[in-house]
Coordinates of C-alpha atoms in Angstrom, one line a residue:
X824 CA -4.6 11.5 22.0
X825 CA -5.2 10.4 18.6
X826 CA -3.2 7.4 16.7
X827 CA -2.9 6.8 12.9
X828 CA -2.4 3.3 12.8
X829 CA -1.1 1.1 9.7
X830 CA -3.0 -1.8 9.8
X831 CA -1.1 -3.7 7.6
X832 CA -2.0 -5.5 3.8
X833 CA -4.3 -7.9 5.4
X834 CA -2.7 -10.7 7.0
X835 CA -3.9 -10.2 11.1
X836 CA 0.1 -10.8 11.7
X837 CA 1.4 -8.0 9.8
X838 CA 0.3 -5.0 12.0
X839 CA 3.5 -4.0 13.6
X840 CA 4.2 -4.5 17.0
X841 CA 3.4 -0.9 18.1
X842 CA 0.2 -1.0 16.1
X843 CA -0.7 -3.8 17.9
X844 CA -0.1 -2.2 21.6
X845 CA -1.8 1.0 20.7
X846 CA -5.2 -1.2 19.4
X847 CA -4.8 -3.0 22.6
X848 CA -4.9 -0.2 24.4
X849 CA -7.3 2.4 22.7
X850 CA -10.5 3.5 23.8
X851 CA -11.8 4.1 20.8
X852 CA -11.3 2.2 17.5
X853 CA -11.8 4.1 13.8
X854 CA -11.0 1.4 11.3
X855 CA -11.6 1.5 7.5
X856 CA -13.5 -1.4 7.3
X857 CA -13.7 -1.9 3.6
X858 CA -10.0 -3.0 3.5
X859 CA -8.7 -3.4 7.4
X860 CA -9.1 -7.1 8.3
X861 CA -11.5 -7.3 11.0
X862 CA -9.9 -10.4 12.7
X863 CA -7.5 -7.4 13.8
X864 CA -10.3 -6.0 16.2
X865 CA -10.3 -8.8 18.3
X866 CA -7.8 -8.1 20.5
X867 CA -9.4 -4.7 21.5
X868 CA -10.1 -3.9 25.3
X869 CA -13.1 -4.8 27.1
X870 CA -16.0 -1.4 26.5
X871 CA -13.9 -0.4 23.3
X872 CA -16.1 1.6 21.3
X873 CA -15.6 0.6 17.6
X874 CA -16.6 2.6 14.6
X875 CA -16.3 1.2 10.6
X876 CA -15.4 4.2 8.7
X877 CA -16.3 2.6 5.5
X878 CA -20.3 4.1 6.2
X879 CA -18.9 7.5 7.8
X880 CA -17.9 10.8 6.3
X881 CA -14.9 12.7 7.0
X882 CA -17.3 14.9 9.3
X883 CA -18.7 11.8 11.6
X884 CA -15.3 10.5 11.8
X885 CA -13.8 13.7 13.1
X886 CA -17.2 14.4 15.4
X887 CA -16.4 11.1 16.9
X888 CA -12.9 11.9 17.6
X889 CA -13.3 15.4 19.3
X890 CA -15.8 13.5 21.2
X891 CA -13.5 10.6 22.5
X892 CA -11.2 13.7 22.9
X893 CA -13.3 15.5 25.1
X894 CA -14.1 12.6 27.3
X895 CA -10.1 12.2 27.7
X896 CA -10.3 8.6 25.5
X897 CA -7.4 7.5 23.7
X898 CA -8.8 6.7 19.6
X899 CA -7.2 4.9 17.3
X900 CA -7.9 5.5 13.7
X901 CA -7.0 2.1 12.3
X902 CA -6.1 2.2 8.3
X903 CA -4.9 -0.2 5.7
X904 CA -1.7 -0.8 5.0
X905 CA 0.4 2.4 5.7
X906 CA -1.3 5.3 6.1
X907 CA 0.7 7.9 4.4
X908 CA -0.2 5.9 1.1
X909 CA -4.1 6.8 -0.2
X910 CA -4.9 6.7 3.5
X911 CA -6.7 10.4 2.8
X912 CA -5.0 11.5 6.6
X913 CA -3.7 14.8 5.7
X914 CA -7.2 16.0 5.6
X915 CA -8.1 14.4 9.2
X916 CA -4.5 15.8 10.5
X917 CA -5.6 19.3 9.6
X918 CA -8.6 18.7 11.5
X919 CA -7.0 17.9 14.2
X920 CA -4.7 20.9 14.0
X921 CA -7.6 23.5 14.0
X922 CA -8.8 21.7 17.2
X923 CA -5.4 21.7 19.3
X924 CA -6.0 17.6 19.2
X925 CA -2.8 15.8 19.6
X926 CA -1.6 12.4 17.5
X927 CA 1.1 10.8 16.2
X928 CA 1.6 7.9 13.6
X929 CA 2.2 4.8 13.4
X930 CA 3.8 3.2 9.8
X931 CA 2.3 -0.1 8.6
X932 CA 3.5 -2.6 5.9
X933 CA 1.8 -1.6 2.9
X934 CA 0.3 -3.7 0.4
X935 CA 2.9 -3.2 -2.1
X936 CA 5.3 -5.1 0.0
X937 CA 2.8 -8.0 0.6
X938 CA 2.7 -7.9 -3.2
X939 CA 6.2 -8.1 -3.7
X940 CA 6.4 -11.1 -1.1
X941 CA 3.4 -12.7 -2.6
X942 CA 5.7 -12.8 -5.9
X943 CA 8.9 -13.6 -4.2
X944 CA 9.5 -10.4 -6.0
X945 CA 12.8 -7.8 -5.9
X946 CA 10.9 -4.7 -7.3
X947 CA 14.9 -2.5 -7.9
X948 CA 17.1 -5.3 -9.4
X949 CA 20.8 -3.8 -10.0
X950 CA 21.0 -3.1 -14.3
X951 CA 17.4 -4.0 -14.4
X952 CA 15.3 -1.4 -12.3
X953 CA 16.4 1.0 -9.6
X954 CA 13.4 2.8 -9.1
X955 CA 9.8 1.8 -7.9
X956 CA 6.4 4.3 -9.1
X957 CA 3.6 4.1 -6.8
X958 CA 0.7 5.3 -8.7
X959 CA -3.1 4.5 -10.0
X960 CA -5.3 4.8 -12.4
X961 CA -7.3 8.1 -13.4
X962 CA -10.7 6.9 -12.3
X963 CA -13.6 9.1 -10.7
X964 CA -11.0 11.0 -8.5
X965 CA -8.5 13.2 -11.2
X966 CA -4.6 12.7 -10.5
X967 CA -2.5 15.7 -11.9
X968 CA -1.5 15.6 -16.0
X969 CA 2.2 15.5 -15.0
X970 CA 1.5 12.1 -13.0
X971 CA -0.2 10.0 -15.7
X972 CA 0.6 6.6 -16.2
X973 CA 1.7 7.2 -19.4
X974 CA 4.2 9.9 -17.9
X975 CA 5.8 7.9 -15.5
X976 CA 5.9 4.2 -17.8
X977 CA 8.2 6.4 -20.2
X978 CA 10.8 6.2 -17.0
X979 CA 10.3 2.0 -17.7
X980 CA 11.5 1.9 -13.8
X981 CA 8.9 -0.8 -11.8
X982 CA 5.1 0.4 -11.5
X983 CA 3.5 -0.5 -8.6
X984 CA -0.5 1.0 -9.7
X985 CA -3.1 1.0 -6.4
X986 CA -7.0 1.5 -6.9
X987 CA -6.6 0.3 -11.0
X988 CA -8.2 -2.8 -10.9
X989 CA -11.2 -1.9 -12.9
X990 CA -9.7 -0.4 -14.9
X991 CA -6.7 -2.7 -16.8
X992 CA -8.2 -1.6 -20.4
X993 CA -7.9 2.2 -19.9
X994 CA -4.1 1.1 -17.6
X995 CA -2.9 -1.2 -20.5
X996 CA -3.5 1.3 -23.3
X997 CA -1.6 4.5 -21.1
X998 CA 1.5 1.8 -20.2
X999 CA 1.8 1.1 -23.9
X1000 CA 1.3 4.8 -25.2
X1001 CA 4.2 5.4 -22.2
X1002 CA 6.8 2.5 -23.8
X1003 CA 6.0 -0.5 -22.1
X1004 CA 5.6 -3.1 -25.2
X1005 CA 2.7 -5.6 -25.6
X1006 CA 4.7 -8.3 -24.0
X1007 CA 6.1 -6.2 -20.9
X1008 CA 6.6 -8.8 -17.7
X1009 CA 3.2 -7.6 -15.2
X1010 CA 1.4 -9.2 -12.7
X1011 CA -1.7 -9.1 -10.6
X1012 CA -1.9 -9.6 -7.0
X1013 CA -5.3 -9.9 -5.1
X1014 CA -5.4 -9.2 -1.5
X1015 CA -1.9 -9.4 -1.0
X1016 CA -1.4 -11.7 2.5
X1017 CA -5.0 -12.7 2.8
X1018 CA -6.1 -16.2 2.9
X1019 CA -7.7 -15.5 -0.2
X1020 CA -4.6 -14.1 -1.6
X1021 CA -4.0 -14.6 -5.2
X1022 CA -0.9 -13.5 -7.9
X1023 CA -0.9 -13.9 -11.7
X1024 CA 2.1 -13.2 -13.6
X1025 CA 1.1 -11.9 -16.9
X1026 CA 1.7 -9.2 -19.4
X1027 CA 0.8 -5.6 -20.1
X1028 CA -0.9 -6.7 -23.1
X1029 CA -3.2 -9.6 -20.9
X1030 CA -3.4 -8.0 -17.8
X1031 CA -7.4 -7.5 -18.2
X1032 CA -8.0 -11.0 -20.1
X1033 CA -6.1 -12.4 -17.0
X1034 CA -8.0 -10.1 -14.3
X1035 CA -11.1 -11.8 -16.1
X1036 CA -10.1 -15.4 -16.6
X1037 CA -9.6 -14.9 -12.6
X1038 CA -13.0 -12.7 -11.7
X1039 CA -10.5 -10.0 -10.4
X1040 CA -12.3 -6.7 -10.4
X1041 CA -11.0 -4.9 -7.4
X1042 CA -8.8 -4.9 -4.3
X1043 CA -5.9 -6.2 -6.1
X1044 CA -2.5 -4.5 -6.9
X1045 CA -1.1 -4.6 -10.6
X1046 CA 3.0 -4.4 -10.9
X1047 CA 4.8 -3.6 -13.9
X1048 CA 8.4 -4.4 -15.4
X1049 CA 10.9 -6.1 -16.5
X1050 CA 11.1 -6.7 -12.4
X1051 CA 8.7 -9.3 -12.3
X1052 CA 10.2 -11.8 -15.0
X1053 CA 13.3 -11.3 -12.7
X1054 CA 15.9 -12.4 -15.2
X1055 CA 19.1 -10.6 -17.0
X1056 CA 19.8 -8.4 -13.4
X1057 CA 23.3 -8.4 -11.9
X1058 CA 24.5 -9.2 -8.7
X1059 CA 24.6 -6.9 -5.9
X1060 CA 28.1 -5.4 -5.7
X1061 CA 27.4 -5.0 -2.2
X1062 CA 28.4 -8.5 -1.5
X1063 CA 30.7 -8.9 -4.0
X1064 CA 34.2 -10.1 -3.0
X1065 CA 35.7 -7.4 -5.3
X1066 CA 34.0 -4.3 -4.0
X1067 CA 35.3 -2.6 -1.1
X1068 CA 33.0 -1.0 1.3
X1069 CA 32.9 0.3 5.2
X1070 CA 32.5 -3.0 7.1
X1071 CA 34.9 -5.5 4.5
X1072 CA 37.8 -4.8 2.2
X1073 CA 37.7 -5.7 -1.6
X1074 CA 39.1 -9.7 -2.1
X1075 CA 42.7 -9.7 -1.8
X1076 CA 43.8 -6.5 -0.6

């Protein structure tokens, strides 16, 4: 049996408590080891063989799970954050289909949240921003036309932009040719719940004279929108004394 396992943004804490069991109790151990906190590995069973992915292709990752599969072990492939975001596991699932090899996953808290937190930051603020945009930058791997980031910032909802670190030149010019004005609330958030974790509210138009006044180059998530500045929003009308819902009548009636 085979477990896709969110690892969590960093902090060894912030696995999940199912994560945590099924790395206790695994056999084998696939982690991405350019991003996964290792500290997370130390709970692992006694004779747990453990693989960093980070200096395997796709091939000797999946050769060493039919392996541990054909030996009856139980693997865990251990990946940042949650998974199902840039955790390139559809193409291992497939895989995995073709050989009859069982798995499930398990979700992990992804490093936009450990952003948000790292901000004390609402990302959908009621008459400010109801919609979050999880997205990156163009770099050596193409996204589709329809998904640039001057596409979505015409929206103005909250950008959340993964893997664009490098590239806040190319991401500032896009967000401004999309709307977003020179003076547009951002932020910059390096390894979100890591000891080493560091955010810096800025603007679209400073983001990269802030990434380099910091030595920020990578590994860092950038947010965008009026969000950030959290100001000007309305309360929720969810606990509003004049709004009625299924569990407490409107004030006075």
């Amino acid at each position: 049996m085979v477990y896709f396992v969110g690892a969590g943004p960093g902090a060894e804490d912030l696995i999940t408590v199912r994560g945590e069991r099924l790395l206790k109790e695994a056999q084998v151990v696939i982690y991405a080891g350019s991003l996964v906190n290792p500290e997370l590995l130390k709970g692992v069973r006694e004779g747990c063989e453990v693989y960093n992915s980070a200096y395997m292709t796709l091939e000797e990752v999946m050769e060493t799970i039919i392996e541990a599969e054909k030996k009856g072990r139980m693997t865990v492939r251990l990946h940042t954050g949650d998974p199902c975001l840039y955790g390139a596991v559809r193409e291992q699932m497939d895989i995995l289909d073709r050989e009859g090899i069982p798995y499930e996953s398990c979700p992990g808290v992804s490093s936009f949240c450990g952003a948000a937190a790292a901000l004390n930051l609402e990302y959908t603020l009621p008459d400010v921003s109801q919609s979050v945009v999880i997205t990156r930058m163009e770099g050596r791997t193409p996204v589709p036309g329809r998904e640039s980031v001057r596409a979505f910032a015409e929206h103005g909802a909250t950008m959340v932009l993964f893997l664009s670190a490098g590239l806040l030149k190319e991401l500032a010019e896009q967000l401004l040719l999309g709307g977003f004005k020179e003076d547009t609330p951002a932020a910059i958030v390096y390894k979100a719940t890591w000891p080493e974790e560091e955010s810096h509210v800025c603007t679209v138009g400073t983001l990269k004279e802030t990434a380099e006044k910091y030595g920020i180059t990578k590994t860092a998530l950038i947010i965008v929108g009026e969000a950030v500045r959290h100001r000007q929003y309305q309360r929720s009308k969810l606990y509003d004394p004049g709004f009625s819902t299924g569990f407490r009548k409107e004030a006075g009636r």
